[in-house]
Amino acid sequence: DVKVTQSSRYLVKRTGEKVFLECVQDMDHENMFWYRQDPGLGLRLIYFSYDVKMKEKGDIPEGYSVSREKKERFSLILESASTNQTSMYLCASSWVGYGYTFGSGTRLTVV
Amino acid sequence: GNSVTQMEGPVTLSEEAFLTINCTYTATGYPSLFWYVQYPGEGLQLLLKATKADDKGSNKGFEATYRKETTSFHLEKGSVQVSDSAVYFCALSGSGGSNYKLTFGKGTLLTVNP
């Protein structure tokens, strides 16, 4: 089975900190995605990548950046964490035209 | 652009009841359609999918049929169990080009009581 591993299940960070969320997949998938999930808003796409060093903005990229130096790893970076970035963050990977495989999520709290 | 509308929850049922969660979509071309399930404290798991009109996806007793004429992909199960309690998301991926992104509905919380 494809595995998508997110490095932390729970994180607590202070306002203004630089935060790194890591995601690794083990099936050579081309596409990787970062979503945030909030009650009443569903899943919202932050950034995605369809190849190494390639990235595209999703629907809510403000305050975030990403890095994809290797095919299996896709990092989400909060340049200066703010309380409105408290959320569940979900990473996913896929082949073109197929459904996603999701990680277990990272619940980030910014205090 | 693409969009997915699914019925608002929460939905509360008794064990062995019949389940329907409605999902309709707007998309150009011929999208693929998916249902995902999220159990408490976990990420999303693919439940079933359909890639062309009139296809029926099925898994774990759940079914959904891709209806192009009504742009719908309703999720059904004949007899729900307590273990089916979860959030269910309908999603679509566009056809061709860079349309490999999934567009999700807002999710429907299902609670099944014994």
Short mmCIF file of C-alpha atoms in Angstrom, two decimals:
data_model
loop_
_atom_site.label_atom_id
_atom_site.label_comp_id
_atom_site.label_asym_id
_atom_site.label_seq_id
_atom_site.Cartn_x
_atom_site.Cartn_y
_atom_site.Cartn_z
CA ASP A 1 0.00 0.00 0.00
CA VAL A 2 1.03 3.57 -0.64
CA LYS A 3 2.03 5.37 2.47
CA VAL A 4 1.99 9.07 3.01
CA THR A 5 3.70 10.01 6.25
CA GLN A 6 3.40 13.35 7.97
CA SER A 7 6.14 13.97 10.46
CA SER A 8 4.00 15.17 13.37
CA ARG A 9 0.45 14.43 14.51
CA TYR A 10 0.30 17.41 16.87
CA LEU A 11 2.31 20.63 16.95
CA VAL A 12 2.11 23.70 19.14
CA LYS A 13 3.99 26.78 17.94
CA ARG A 14 4.21 30.40 18.98
CA THR A 15 3.04 33.34 16.91
CA GLY A 16 5.80 34.55 14.61
CA GLU A 17 7.69 31.26 14.52
CA LYS A 18 8.73 29.70 11.25
CA VAL A 19 7.05 26.30 11.02
CA PHE A 20 7.92 23.35 8.81
CA LEU A 21 5.44 20.56 8.11
CA GLU A 22 6.99 17.56 6.40
CA CYS A 23 5.34 14.98 4.19
CA VAL A 24 6.92 11.90 2.62
CA GLN A 25 5.38 9.38 0.20
CA ASP A 26 6.85 6.03 -0.76
CA MET A 27 5.25 5.21 -4.12
CA ASP A 28 6.99 7.48 -6.59
CA HIS A 29 3.87 9.61 -7.08
CA GLU A 30 4.29 12.65 -9.27
CA ASN A 31 1.74 14.86 -7.59
CA MET A 32 1.68 16.05 -4.00
CA PHE A 33 -0.71 18.39 -2.24
CA TRP A 34 -1.17 20.34 0.97
CA TYR A 35 -4.66 21.07 2.27
CA ARG A 36 -5.96 22.60 5.44
CA GLN A 37 -9.18 21.39 6.99
CA ASP A 38 -11.37 23.61 9.12
CA PRO A 39 -14.85 23.01 10.54
CA GLY A 40 -17.55 24.23 8.19
CA LEU A 41 -15.06 25.00 5.42
CA GLY A 42 -14.06 21.51 4.35
CA LEU A 43 -10.69 21.00 2.67
CA ARG A 44 -8.98 23.93 1.07
CA LEU A 45 -5.96 23.54 -1.22
CA ILE A 46 -2.91 25.52 -0.16
CA TYR A 47 -0.24 24.41 -2.65
CA PHE A 48 0.47 21.49 -4.91
CA SER A 49 3.38 20.14 -6.88
CA TYR A 50 3.38 17.99 -10.01
CA ASP A 51 7.13 17.46 -10.22
CA VAL A 52 10.35 18.04 -8.34
CA LYS A 53 11.02 21.76 -7.88
CA MET A 54 7.64 22.58 -9.44
CA LYS A 55 4.86 24.13 -7.40
CA GLU A 56 1.57 25.85 -7.97
CA LYS A 57 -0.61 27.93 -5.72
CA GLY A 58 -3.89 26.51 -4.62
CA ASP A 59 -6.87 28.42 -3.34
CA ILE A 60 -5.36 29.84 -0.13
CA PRO A 61 -1.56 30.19 -0.51
CA GLU A 62 -1.16 33.41 1.48
CA GLY A 63 1.16 33.01 4.44
CA TYR A 64 2.52 29.70 3.20
CA SER A 65 5.30 28.45 0.97
CA VAL A 66 6.39 24.98 -0.10
CA SER A 67 9.51 23.09 -1.06
CA ARG A 68 9.93 19.98 -3.16
CA GLU A 69 13.60 19.14 -3.59
CA LYS A 70 13.04 15.39 -3.91
CA LYS A 71 10.15 13.54 -5.50
CA GLU A 72 9.12 11.81 -2.29
CA ARG A 73 9.13 14.84 0.02
CA PHE A 74 6.88 17.90 0.02
CA SER A 75 7.27 20.46 2.79
CA LEU A 76 4.85 23.16 3.84
CA ILE A 77 6.35 26.24 5.42
CA LEU A 78 4.58 28.82 7.52
CA GLU A 79 6.91 31.80 7.23
CA SER A 80 5.59 33.55 10.35
CA ALA A 81 2.91 31.56 12.10
CA SER A 82 -0.27 33.33 13.11
CA THR A 83 -3.21 32.20 15.21
CA ASN A 84 -5.47 32.05 12.14
CA GLN A 85 -3.24 29.28 10.82
CA THR A 86 -4.33 26.99 13.64
CA SER A 87 -5.82 24.09 11.71
CA MET A 88 -5.55 20.47 10.62
CA TYR A 89 -3.07 20.14 7.75
CA LEU A 90 -3.39 17.22 5.37
CA CYS A 91 -0.82 16.07 2.83
CA ALA A 92 -1.72 13.84 -0.12
CA SER A 93 -0.06 12.30 -3.15
CA SER A 94 -1.37 10.82 -6.39
CA TRP A 95 -0.76 9.68 -9.91
CA VAL A 96 -2.37 11.83 -12.61
CA GLY A 97 -6.02 10.86 -12.99
CA TYR A 98 -6.22 8.76 -9.84
CA GLY A 99 -7.50 9.53 -6.39
CA TYR A 100 -5.35 10.80 -3.61
CA THR A 101 -3.68 8.95 -0.78
CA PHE A 102 -3.72 11.06 2.35
CA GLY A 103 -1.47 11.23 5.37
CA SER A 104 -2.92 11.12 8.87
CA GLY A 105 -2.77 14.88 9.27
CA THR A 106 -0.96 17.34 11.50
CA ARG A 107 -3.02 19.31 13.96
CA LEU A 108 -1.22 22.63 14.37
CA THR A 109 -2.02 25.04 17.17
CA VAL A 110 -0.48 28.52 17.06
CA VAL A 111 -0.55 30.31 20.40
CA GLY B 1 -14.58 26.21 -12.34
CA ASN B 2 -15.26 22.85 -10.78
CA SER B 3 -17.40 22.60 -7.68
CA VAL B 4 -19.01 19.94 -5.49
CA THR B 5 -22.11 20.37 -3.37
CA GLN B 6 -23.03 17.76 -0.81
CA MET B 7 -25.81 17.64 1.70
CA GLU B 8 -25.19 19.46 4.93
CA GLY B 9 -24.94 17.39 8.01
CA PRO B 10 -24.96 16.19 10.57
CA VAL B 11 -26.84 13.03 9.71
CA THR B 12 -27.87 10.81 12.60
CA LEU B 13 -29.18 7.30 11.98
CA SER B 14 -29.92 4.18 13.94
CA GLU B 15 -27.96 1.01 13.24
CA GLU B 16 -29.27 -0.90 10.19
CA ALA B 17 -30.96 2.17 8.72
CA PHE B 18 -30.60 3.10 5.05
CA LEU B 19 -28.12 5.87 4.24
CA THR B 20 -28.13 8.37 1.41
CA ILE B 21 -25.74 11.32 1.23
CA ASN B 22 -26.44 13.51 -1.78
CA CYS B 23 -23.65 14.92 -3.93
CA THR B 24 -23.94 17.02 -7.07
CA TYR B 25 -21.16 18.56 -9.09
CA THR B 26 -20.33 21.19 -11.68
CA ALA B 27 -17.46 20.48 -14.04
CA THR B 28 -16.44 20.79 -17.65
CA GLY B 29 -15.62 17.68 -19.62
CA TYR B 30 -15.69 14.25 -18.04
CA PRO B 31 -14.53 14.33 -14.43
CA SER B 32 -13.77 11.37 -12.22
CA LEU B 33 -15.80 11.21 -9.02
CA PHE B 34 -14.80 10.01 -5.56
CA TRP B 35 -16.10 9.46 -2.07
CA TYR B 36 -13.64 9.77 0.80
CA VAL B 37 -14.22 8.88 4.45
CA GLN B 38 -12.52 10.41 7.48
CA TYR B 39 -12.71 8.54 10.78
CA PRO B 40 -12.17 10.53 13.98
CA GLY B 41 -8.59 11.71 14.38
CA GLU B 42 -7.45 10.35 11.03
CA GLY B 43 -6.74 11.49 7.49
CA LEU B 44 -9.05 10.84 4.56
CA GLN B 45 -9.33 7.40 2.98
CA LEU B 46 -10.63 6.67 -0.49
CA LEU B 47 -13.96 4.85 -0.14
CA LEU B 48 -14.97 4.41 -3.77
CA LYS B 49 -14.64 6.04 -7.16
CA ALA B 50 -16.16 6.13 -10.66
CA THR B 51 -14.37 7.38 -13.74
CA LYS B 52 -17.10 7.57 -16.38
CA ALA B 53 -20.83 8.02 -16.75
CA ASP B 54 -23.02 5.14 -15.45
CA ASP B 55 -20.08 3.56 -13.59
CA LYS B 56 -20.93 2.32 -10.13
CA GLY B 57 -18.29 2.47 -7.44
CA SER B 58 -18.67 0.18 -4.45
CA ASN B 59 -16.77 -0.74 -1.31
CA LYS B 60 -17.62 -1.97 2.20
CA GLY B 61 -21.34 -2.03 1.36
CA PHE B 62 -21.34 1.56 0.11
CA GLU B 63 -22.31 2.37 -3.48
CA ALA B 64 -22.48 5.42 -5.71
CA THR B 65 -23.42 5.73 -9.38
CA TYR B 66 -22.00 8.37 -11.71
CA ARG B 67 -25.06 10.08 -13.23
CA LYS B 68 -24.01 12.54 -15.89
CA GLU B 69 -27.57 13.55 -16.78
CA THR B 70 -28.21 14.76 -13.25
CA THR B 71 -24.55 15.58 -12.45
CA SER B 72 -24.83 13.52 -9.28
CA PHE B 73 -22.88 10.90 -7.35
CA HIS B 74 -25.01 10.06 -4.33
CA LEU B 75 -23.58 7.74 -1.67
CA GLU B 76 -25.81 4.92 -0.40
CA LYS B 77 -25.61 2.05 2.03
CA GLY B 78 -28.41 -0.34 2.77
CA SER B 79 -27.68 -0.99 6.44
CA VAL B 80 -25.32 1.24 8.38
CA GLN B 81 -23.27 0.18 11.38
CA VAL B 82 -21.94 2.13 14.34
CA SER B 83 -18.47 1.76 12.83
CA ASP B 84 -19.60 3.80 9.80
CA SER B 85 -19.72 6.93 11.93
CA ALA B 86 -17.35 9.34 10.18
CA VAL B 87 -17.19 12.38 7.93
CA TYR B 88 -17.85 11.65 4.24
CA PHE B 89 -16.47 13.83 1.45
CA CYS B 90 -17.54 13.84 -2.18
CA ALA B 91 -14.85 14.97 -4.64
CA LEU B 92 -14.10 15.28 -8.32
CA SER B 93 -11.02 15.56 -10.48
CA GLY B 94 -11.20 17.29 -13.81
CA SER B 95 -10.39 15.72 -17.13
CA GLY B 96 -7.16 16.37 -18.95
CA GLY B 97 -4.46 19.02 -18.70
CA SER B 98 -3.61 20.12 -15.20
CA ASN B 99 -6.95 19.02 -13.82
CA TYR B 100 -5.51 16.41 -11.50
CA LYS B 101 -6.45 18.47 -8.48
CA LEU B 102 -9.35 17.18 -6.46
CA THR B 103 -12.19 19.52 -5.60
CA PHE B 104 -13.96 18.50 -2.39
CA GLY B 105 -17.37 19.08 -0.97
CA LYS B 106 -17.56 20.39 2.59
CA GLY B 107 -18.16 16.99 4.12
CA THR B 108 -21.10 15.33 5.85
CA LEU B 109 -20.82 14.08 9.41
CA LEU B 110 -22.60 10.76 9.90
CA THR B 111 -23.35 9.44 13.38
CA VAL B 112 -24.81 5.96 13.73
CA ASN B 113 -26.36 5.09 17.08
CA PRO B 114 -26.72 1.51 18.37
#
